[in-house]
Amino acid sequence: MTEVRKRHTVAVVGAGAAGTLTAVQLCETASRRRTPLDVVLIDPAPEAGRGTAYATPDPRHRLNVPAGNMSAYPDDPGHFTRWLCRHGEPEVTGADYATRYRYGAYLADTLGQAVVRAHGTVAVRRLRTSAESCGATPDGRMELRLADGTRLAADAAVLATGPAGPAAAWVPPALRDSPRFVGAPWTPGALDGTRESTEAVLLVGTGLTAVDLALTLDRPGRSVHALSRNGLLPQPHTLRPAGVMPAPADLSDTSLARLRRAVYRHLSRSVRTHGDWRPGLDSLRPHTPRLWRSLSPEERAEFLAREGALWNTHRHRMAPATAEHVSRARTARRLHVHTGTVARVTAQDDGPLAVELSNGRVLHVGWVIDCTGPGRLPDGPLWSSLFAAGTTVPGPLGMGVATHDGRLLDASGAAGLPLFTLGAPRRGELWETTAIPEIRVQAAELAQQLLAPLAPRRRTTRRPVDGHGLALSTHAEAAAAYRGGLDRVLKVRSGARDAFARAVALDPGFALGHASLALLGHECGAAVDVPRALADAQRSARERADERERSFVDVVTRRVTGEDGDEALVRHLREHPGDALALAAAVPTIAFSGVSDLHDDDALGLLDVTSPAYDGHWFHTSLLAFLRQGQGRLHEAGELAHRALATEPASGHAVHALAHVHYESGAHEAGRDWLEKWVTGRGRGAVHRAHFSWHIALHELALDDPAAVRRRWFAQLAPGRVTGVRALVDSGSLLWRARLSDSWRGDLPATDVLDAVEREVLERPATAFTALHAAVALTAAGDLPALRRLRDHAAGADPVQREVVAPLCEAFAALVEERFWEAASGLDALLPVLRRVGGSAAQREVVEETLLYALVAAGRCDAARRLLDARLDRKPAPRDRRLLATLPG
């Protein structure tokens, strides 16, 4: 009899940032593991994701952390920035500061997407109420009693209640009951009375809450006063990061005195190195919880008394725009900052409050607002009941609650009920725990901890395999979808992305499916969120993958990040020769740019190593045909291509090899006619039909038939018919080559090509091959500023972009500026190393043709003649004969 797995229920109390991030991680982790789970979000707020922090609609309230550090996922740092780009802010960067309300929308949308993706495995309910108490049930579970009178049974609960409300111990009795005192300024409607008034306002506190409220209340004719014991406002962030520096090495277990000296020395080094203390302080962030734990209770108390305020004002900073607004308000004397405390308050009937400060000064204000920040202990009925029952106790120094890895501890240090928390309630344990970068890590760790006992038993049934007999760590349905995608990649047919996407939709924990999507997006320009797919692949590989799959995920990770990706790919193939997708990525053909420094002999060596795993398979034969034509062994390449096509007529790799054989042998008429017949027949489903059309157009260019070139461009290669990277590689390069050989008269529609390509691809391409063609298209459009931005990107990218593409951009810029001699010299120097960018000789030939144009324009006709003679020796072409005949002298 088959055992029916009982669904586990996790209650998440609080649907602000911490609760939302926890629910996201629970959904995605359970979905990857195929663990049935019920998640219940309990919060009376109308919308998840906002809480107190991100509910403010005031556009002046900005995040105090750059967008690049605010991702919901610790392993996908650009997720929030990409979300902003997709939701109306295409020019945003990771260094920008979004509004807090926008971030709340992001959290809500991220949760919604996670719920949709996990549907079928995870069920999420939202209860618009609050939890008031909880206790154990006879069956070993727990029961939450809710404010609406209902009860909820759960196997575990996460208390994501956020920061406690202000303690307000400083408030004098005369002020506490005054209608002109605002004790909870973020409560909806709390500031309504201040909006139409110009009466002065006193903010008690000078932290980030006071800064936000100062911006909201600032207006001509009103004075805003801010008061705190230290009179320190938060420091501002710089407009752009000053730099990155590692943490000091001498941060091991140490006393507070030694730690203090080490930190100040480190900050001094930061100022000397970067001209700013911020990189030094930021480098301490990953180490702060460990250092806090290493201190004794007495040392922690000393730190809070001596450095606590200084740390907070430097560690928790204002966005640059916020700091500028504060500076203007202070200069205009609308904002006044005072040092001291409230000594006495005198209330008057329907009149201003007289607030006497500890320094003797009296302020007459219409309103006093508590901005002193959260209290030390979490509050509310649920927490009160837990403290009363002894289920939890205050944390170190009476801050937050006592926990171990997020689980609540009682006075004896034991864990009773399965209650967990994250964020602000762990402040005593971790000190720094209230910002998103810390909370998102805690949420991910909690999801792992909560789901660990529910790990499914490993089945001993045989795993499904791919089309070449390699085992797949997934179920049969997802494996079938993956095999379909792999088959389409190997045949160079459309639909591979959709097939891989279906595989991971069927099994969100299928590492190989996610990695294949990331590879297609990175290398082929497929519509894939590459960082997201890569992060999913890495998570899944850690949880469920064999050695071969983990190796492939590592290969894709390294190729995307530019970290020894080529070497890793070659190593992977030597260990796993039957991995067809890895072999397709390694050998530069029509689908992938290949290993950039892989010479023909090296590539043939890979095919020799992998040959026994394929035993004459048409795919392996197709790759061999392509490499043989690259060696100039055209007859052998043609025979191999025909052999592969006899077995699989839809093999795009074999067709591609044959297209090159025809072109390099000068059989332009035969090549044009054969390829035209295939494109309109078997090739109708080819994913790179535009590239095959480009090959036909190359024959028409060589045959000196400009009318045919124009017809083909408008019918098969014009933007709208071709988009993305293919528009660069095929449409843009063909236009430029047609212009160089006088085969295109009139306006060159190069800007149409640029409009069809994302700006990121044009100016920050991921691969040298794409960068080469971006440079060609930008040169054709005469876009010097963008060409120089591409050069700057290449200069800081991988070695091939630095050493080949960056100087290529310089040479192209010289051409656009009609410095033809300089352009020709630069291009000539690059020809010997050009093959490092990958792709085929026919694709790289565009640089040689640009050199020919520059030589003629510079008046170096002898050099141009020698180049044309060499080209004609390689292969006959009526166009080259015409160009040679037109050279003077």
Short mmCIF file of C-alpha atoms in Angstrom, two decimals, residues 167-508:
data_model
loop_
_atom_site.label_atom_id
_atom_site.label_comp_id
_atom_site.label_asym_id
_atom_site.label_seq_id
_atom_site.Cartn_x
_atom_site.Cartn_y
_atom_site.Cartn_z
CA ALA A 167 9.05 52.14 24.31
CA ALA A 168 8.23 55.84 24.89
CA ALA A 169 9.73 55.78 28.39
CA TRP A 170 11.01 59.32 27.83
CA VAL A 171 7.49 60.79 27.38
CA PRO A 172 6.45 63.09 30.28
CA PRO A 173 2.93 62.48 31.69
CA ALA A 174 1.71 65.88 30.44
CA LEU A 175 2.60 64.86 26.88
CA ARG A 176 1.54 61.24 26.86
CA ASP A 177 -2.20 61.97 26.78
CA SER A 178 -1.98 65.08 24.61
CA PRO A 179 -3.71 64.93 21.20
CA ARG A 180 -0.64 66.76 19.90
CA PHE A 181 1.64 63.81 20.68
CA VAL A 182 2.13 61.21 17.93
CA GLY A 183 3.54 58.05 19.45
CA ALA A 184 3.25 55.80 16.37
CA PRO A 185 3.92 58.02 13.34
CA TRP A 186 3.71 55.20 10.76
CA THR A 187 0.16 54.28 11.75
CA PRO A 188 -2.17 55.20 8.86
CA GLY A 189 -3.64 58.67 9.52
CA ALA A 190 -1.27 59.44 12.40
CA LEU A 191 0.09 62.56 10.70
CA ASP A 192 -3.18 63.83 9.23
CA GLY A 193 -3.39 66.65 11.74
CA THR A 194 0.02 68.00 10.75
CA ARG A 195 -0.50 68.11 6.98
CA GLU A 196 -2.44 71.37 6.65
CA SER A 197 -0.68 73.10 9.54
CA THR A 198 2.50 75.17 9.46
CA GLU A 199 3.04 74.89 13.22
CA ALA A 200 6.50 73.84 14.32
CA VAL A 201 7.12 70.15 14.95
CA LEU A 202 9.51 68.42 17.33
CA LEU A 203 10.86 65.02 16.31
CA VAL A 204 12.32 63.16 19.28
CA GLY A 205 15.07 61.08 17.72
CA THR A 206 17.51 61.85 14.91
CA GLY A 207 17.75 58.48 13.17
CA LEU A 208 16.35 57.36 9.83
CA THR A 209 12.73 57.56 11.03
CA ALA A 210 13.24 61.20 12.01
CA VAL A 211 14.86 61.91 8.64
CA ASP A 212 11.90 60.43 6.75
CA LEU A 213 9.40 62.41 8.79
CA ALA A 214 11.44 65.60 8.43
CA LEU A 215 11.12 65.21 4.65
CA THR A 216 7.37 64.61 4.91
CA LEU A 217 6.77 67.58 7.23
CA ASP A 218 9.16 70.02 5.56
CA ARG A 219 7.44 72.97 3.90
CA PRO A 220 7.93 76.74 3.64
CA GLY A 221 7.05 78.56 6.84
CA ARG A 222 7.41 75.54 9.13
CA SER A 223 10.24 74.77 11.52
CA VAL A 224 11.06 71.13 12.18
CA HIS A 225 13.18 70.37 15.25
CA ALA A 226 14.96 67.05 15.77
CA LEU A 227 16.29 66.10 19.20
CA SER A 228 18.44 63.24 20.48
CA ARG A 229 20.99 62.61 23.20
CA ASN A 230 23.86 62.76 20.71
CA GLY A 231 22.41 65.13 18.11
CA LEU A 232 23.81 62.93 15.32
CA LEU A 233 22.03 62.49 12.01
CA PRO A 234 22.71 59.41 9.85
CA GLN A 235 25.68 59.79 7.54
CA PRO A 236 24.94 59.92 3.80
CA HIS A 237 25.84 57.33 1.21
CA THR A 238 28.13 58.53 -1.57
CA LEU A 239 26.63 59.02 -5.02
CA ARG A 240 28.68 56.11 -6.29
CA PRO A 241 30.50 53.40 -4.30
CA ALA A 242 33.99 54.55 -3.34
CA GLY A 243 35.40 51.05 -3.69
CA VAL A 244 35.56 47.62 -2.13
CA MET A 245 38.08 46.43 0.41
CA PRO A 246 38.45 43.16 2.32
CA ALA A 247 37.85 42.94 6.05
CA PRO A 248 40.96 43.08 8.23
CA ALA A 249 42.66 39.80 9.04
CA ASP A 250 42.93 40.51 12.78
CA LEU A 251 39.24 40.07 13.61
CA SER A 252 39.47 36.69 15.33
CA ASP A 253 38.20 36.17 18.83
CA THR A 254 39.46 39.18 20.72
CA SER A 255 38.61 41.63 23.46
CA LEU A 256 36.57 44.75 22.80
CA ALA A 257 39.64 46.95 23.34
CA ARG A 258 41.71 45.07 20.75
CA LEU A 259 38.74 44.89 18.38
CA ARG A 260 38.19 48.62 18.71
CA ARG A 261 41.83 49.33 17.79
CA ALA A 262 41.70 46.91 14.84
CA VAL A 263 38.53 48.50 13.45
CA TYR A 264 39.86 52.05 13.74
CA ARG A 265 43.11 51.02 12.02
CA HIS A 266 41.06 49.41 9.27
CA LEU A 267 38.95 52.53 8.78
CA SER A 268 42.11 54.64 8.60
CA ARG A 269 43.44 52.33 5.86
CA SER A 270 40.14 52.71 4.04
CA VAL A 271 40.46 56.51 4.09
CA ARG A 272 44.05 56.31 2.86
CA THR A 273 43.21 53.81 0.11
CA HIS A 274 39.81 55.01 -1.08
CA GLY A 275 39.54 58.49 0.38
CA ASP A 276 36.47 57.30 2.31
CA TRP A 277 35.71 55.33 5.47
CA ARG A 278 32.63 53.64 3.97
CA PRO A 279 34.35 50.74 2.15
CA GLY A 280 36.12 49.83 5.39
CA LEU A 281 32.96 49.87 7.48
CA ASP A 282 30.95 47.98 4.85
CA SER A 283 33.59 45.23 4.75
CA LEU A 284 32.76 44.44 8.40
CA ARG A 285 29.12 43.64 7.64
CA PRO A 286 29.49 39.85 7.03
CA HIS A 287 31.51 39.51 10.24
CA THR A 288 29.37 41.60 12.61
CA PRO A 289 27.21 38.78 14.10
CA ARG A 290 30.32 36.66 14.80
CA LEU A 291 32.15 39.57 16.42
CA TRP A 292 29.10 40.44 18.51
CA ARG A 293 28.86 36.87 19.78
CA SER A 294 32.56 36.85 20.66
CA LEU A 295 32.12 39.73 23.13
CA SER A 296 31.21 39.19 26.76
CA PRO A 297 27.93 40.68 28.05
CA GLU A 298 29.92 43.42 29.79
CA GLU A 299 31.79 44.26 26.56
CA ARG A 300 28.54 44.37 24.57
CA ALA A 301 27.07 46.79 27.09
CA GLU A 302 30.21 48.93 26.94
CA PHE A 303 30.05 48.97 23.14
CA LEU A 304 26.41 50.09 23.17
CA ALA A 305 27.15 52.85 25.68
CA ARG A 306 30.30 54.17 23.99
CA GLU A 307 29.96 53.36 20.29
CA GLY A 308 26.34 52.37 19.76
CA ALA A 309 25.10 55.73 18.48
CA LEU A 310 28.24 56.33 16.42
CA TRP A 311 27.94 52.89 14.84
CA ASN A 312 24.28 53.36 13.96
CA THR A 313 24.75 56.77 12.34
CA HIS A 314 27.62 55.49 10.19
CA ARG A 315 26.33 51.99 9.50
CA HIS A 316 22.71 52.92 8.67
CA ARG A 317 23.06 55.76 6.18
CA MET A 318 20.83 58.09 4.19
CA ALA A 319 20.33 57.85 0.44
CA PRO A 320 22.18 60.68 -1.37
CA ALA A 321 18.93 62.36 -2.48
CA THR A 322 17.63 62.22 1.09
CA ALA A 323 20.85 63.70 2.43
CA GLU A 324 20.66 66.52 -0.11
CA HIS A 325 17.08 67.34 0.95
CA VAL A 326 18.11 67.36 4.62
CA SER A 327 21.07 69.60 3.85
CA ARG A 328 18.87 72.11 2.00
CA ALA A 329 16.35 72.17 4.83
CA ARG A 330 19.09 72.82 7.41
CA THR A 331 20.68 75.55 5.25
CA ALA A 332 17.27 77.24 4.89
CA ARG A 333 16.84 76.93 8.68
CA ARG A 334 13.66 74.90 8.33
CA LEU A 335 15.31 71.92 10.07
CA HIS A 336 17.09 72.35 13.41
CA VAL A 337 19.00 69.54 15.15
CA HIS A 338 19.39 69.68 18.93
CA THR A 339 21.42 67.65 21.42
CA GLY A 340 19.69 66.73 24.68
CA THR A 341 16.49 65.22 26.05
CA VAL A 342 12.95 66.37 26.82
CA ALA A 343 12.90 67.64 30.41
CA ARG A 344 9.37 69.00 30.71
CA VAL A 345 6.30 69.64 28.56
CA THR A 346 3.61 72.17 29.24
CA ALA A 347 0.37 71.65 27.34
CA GLN A 348 -1.98 74.54 26.57
CA ASP A 349 -5.62 74.34 25.56
CA ASP A 350 -5.79 74.18 21.76
CA GLY A 351 -2.38 75.84 21.59
CA PRO A 352 1.24 74.89 21.01
CA LEU A 353 3.22 72.78 23.41
CA ALA A 354 6.04 74.33 25.42
CA VAL A 355 8.85 71.73 25.43
CA GLU A 356 11.76 72.40 27.76
CA LEU A 357 14.98 70.63 26.78
CA SER A 358 17.65 69.37 29.15
CA ASN A 359 19.92 72.27 28.07
CA GLY A 360 17.30 74.77 29.28
CA ARG A 361 16.03 75.80 25.86
CA VAL A 362 12.25 75.96 25.39
CA LEU A 363 10.68 75.07 22.03
CA HIS A 364 7.10 76.06 21.20
CA VAL A 365 5.78 73.40 18.84
CA GLY A 366 2.41 72.29 17.57
CA TRP A 367 3.30 68.60 17.57
CA VAL A 368 5.74 66.21 19.20
CA ILE A 369 6.45 62.98 17.33
CA ASP A 370 8.20 59.95 18.79
CA CYS A 371 11.01 58.91 16.41
CA THR A 372 13.14 57.14 19.01
CA GLY A 373 13.01 53.85 17.15
CA PRO A 374 11.93 50.39 18.22
CA GLY A 375 11.79 49.19 21.77
CA ARG A 376 14.06 46.46 23.06
CA LEU A 377 11.50 43.67 23.43
CA PRO A 378 9.00 42.54 20.77
CA ASP A 379 5.52 43.60 21.74
CA GLY A 380 1.90 42.76 21.05
CA PRO A 381 -0.49 40.18 22.55
CA LEU A 382 1.26 37.15 21.07
CA TRP A 383 4.69 38.04 22.38
CA SER A 384 3.21 39.06 25.76
CA SER A 385 1.59 35.64 26.08
CA LEU A 386 4.84 33.89 25.19
CA PHE A 387 6.80 35.87 27.78
CA ALA A 388 4.11 35.23 30.39
CA ALA A 389 4.13 31.48 29.72
CA GLY A 390 7.93 31.30 29.81
CA THR A 391 7.99 30.00 26.25
CA THR A 392 10.48 32.71 25.43
CA VAL A 393 12.72 35.06 27.39
CA PRO A 394 14.52 38.31 26.59
CA GLY A 395 17.74 38.03 24.63
CA PRO A 396 21.20 39.31 25.61
CA LEU A 397 21.12 42.74 27.31
CA GLY A 398 17.32 42.54 27.27
CA MET A 399 17.26 43.05 23.48
CA GLY A 400 14.96 40.87 21.40
CA VAL A 401 14.45 37.28 22.45
CA ALA A 402 16.74 34.36 23.16
CA THR A 403 17.13 32.13 20.10
CA HIS A 404 19.35 29.45 18.66
CA ASP A 405 19.54 29.59 14.86
CA GLY A 406 16.25 31.44 14.96
CA ARG A 407 14.38 29.01 17.24
CA LEU A 408 12.93 30.49 20.43
CA LEU A 409 14.53 29.37 23.70
CA ASP A 410 13.09 29.43 27.20
CA ALA A 411 14.88 30.44 30.42
CA SER A 412 16.65 27.07 30.63
CA GLY A 413 18.02 27.46 27.13
CA ALA A 414 15.76 24.72 25.76
CA ALA A 415 13.58 24.89 22.69
CA GLY A 416 9.97 24.09 23.47
CA LEU A 417 7.32 24.74 20.89
CA PRO A 418 8.49 24.78 17.25
CA LEU A 419 8.52 28.58 17.20
CA PHE A 420 11.02 30.53 15.11
CA THR A 421 11.74 34.16 14.44
CA LEU A 422 13.96 36.37 12.29
CA GLY A 423 14.90 39.99 11.87
CA ALA A 424 14.50 42.46 14.72
CA PRO A 425 13.63 39.93 17.49
CA ARG A 426 17.12 38.40 17.04
CA ARG A 427 18.86 41.71 17.73
CA GLY A 428 20.30 40.63 21.05
CA GLU A 429 21.78 37.51 19.50
CA LEU A 430 23.11 39.05 16.26
CA TRP A 431 23.13 42.86 16.80
CA GLU A 432 22.89 43.62 13.04
CA THR A 433 19.67 41.88 11.98
CA THR A 434 17.14 44.47 10.84
CA ALA A 435 18.19 45.12 7.21
CA ILE A 436 17.07 43.18 4.15
CA PRO A 437 20.54 41.73 3.36
CA GLU A 438 20.53 40.04 6.78
CA ILE A 439 16.83 39.11 6.86
CA ARG A 440 16.87 37.43 3.43
CA VAL A 441 19.70 35.13 4.56
CA GLN A 442 17.83 34.28 7.76
CA ALA A 443 14.67 33.55 5.74
CA ALA A 444 16.55 31.14 3.47
CA GLU A 445 18.15 29.41 6.46
CA LEU A 446 14.78 29.09 8.22
CA ALA A 447 13.21 27.50 5.15
CA GLN A 448 16.01 24.93 5.06
CA GLN A 449 15.62 24.27 8.78
CA LEU A 450 11.83 23.94 8.70
CA LEU A 451 11.80 21.63 5.70
CA ALA A 452 14.79 19.47 6.65
CA PRO A 453 12.68 16.93 8.62
CA LEU A 454 10.36 16.59 5.64
CA ALA A 455 13.01 15.43 3.15
CA PRO A 456 11.49 12.65 1.03
CA ARG A 457 12.89 9.15 1.26
CA ARG A 458 15.34 8.43 -1.54
CA ARG A 459 13.80 6.08 -4.05
CA THR A 460 15.84 3.26 -5.45
CA THR A 461 14.00 3.26 -8.78
CA ARG A 462 16.04 3.83 -11.90
CA ARG A 463 16.41 7.45 -12.92
CA PRO A 464 15.32 8.64 -16.37
CA VAL A 465 18.04 9.46 -18.92
CA ASP A 466 18.68 12.05 -21.59
CA GLY A 467 18.90 11.18 -25.29
CA HIS A 468 22.48 9.92 -24.86
CA GLY A 469 21.98 7.64 -21.87
CA LEU A 470 23.08 10.03 -19.10
CA ALA A 471 21.00 9.86 -15.91
CA LEU A 472 18.82 12.83 -14.96
CA SER A 473 17.93 13.79 -11.38
CA THR A 474 14.27 14.38 -12.04
CA HIS A 475 11.06 12.52 -12.77
CA ALA A 476 9.96 11.04 -16.09
CA GLU A 477 7.76 13.92 -17.24
CA ALA A 478 10.40 16.59 -16.68
CA ALA A 479 13.03 14.33 -18.25
CA ALA A 480 10.90 13.97 -21.39
CA ALA A 481 10.60 17.76 -21.69
CA TYR A 482 14.35 18.11 -21.17
CA ARG A 483 15.10 15.53 -23.85
CA GLY A 484 12.90 17.50 -26.24
CA GLY A 485 14.84 20.68 -25.51
CA LEU A 486 18.19 18.96 -25.88
CA ASP A 487 17.15 17.43 -29.19
CA ARG A 488 16.14 20.87 -30.49
CA VAL A 489 19.47 22.38 -29.41
CA LEU A 490 21.44 19.63 -31.17
CA LYS A 491 19.39 20.02 -34.36
CA VAL A 492 19.48 23.85 -34.08
CA ARG A 493 15.70 24.00 -34.13
CA SER A 494 13.37 26.42 -32.36
CA GLY A 495 11.56 25.63 -29.15
CA ALA A 496 14.50 24.56 -26.95
CA ARG A 497 13.92 27.34 -24.41
CA ASP A 498 10.23 26.47 -24.10
CA ALA A 499 11.04 22.78 -23.64
CA PHE A 500 13.60 23.48 -20.89
CA ALA A 501 11.17 25.93 -19.26
CA ARG A 502 8.53 23.21 -19.26
CA ALA A 503 11.00 20.81 -17.64
CA VAL A 504 11.66 23.15 -14.70
CA ALA A 505 7.97 24.02 -14.41
CA LEU A 506 7.28 20.30 -14.00
CA ASP A 507 10.19 19.96 -11.57
CA PRO A 508 11.42 23.26 -10.03
#
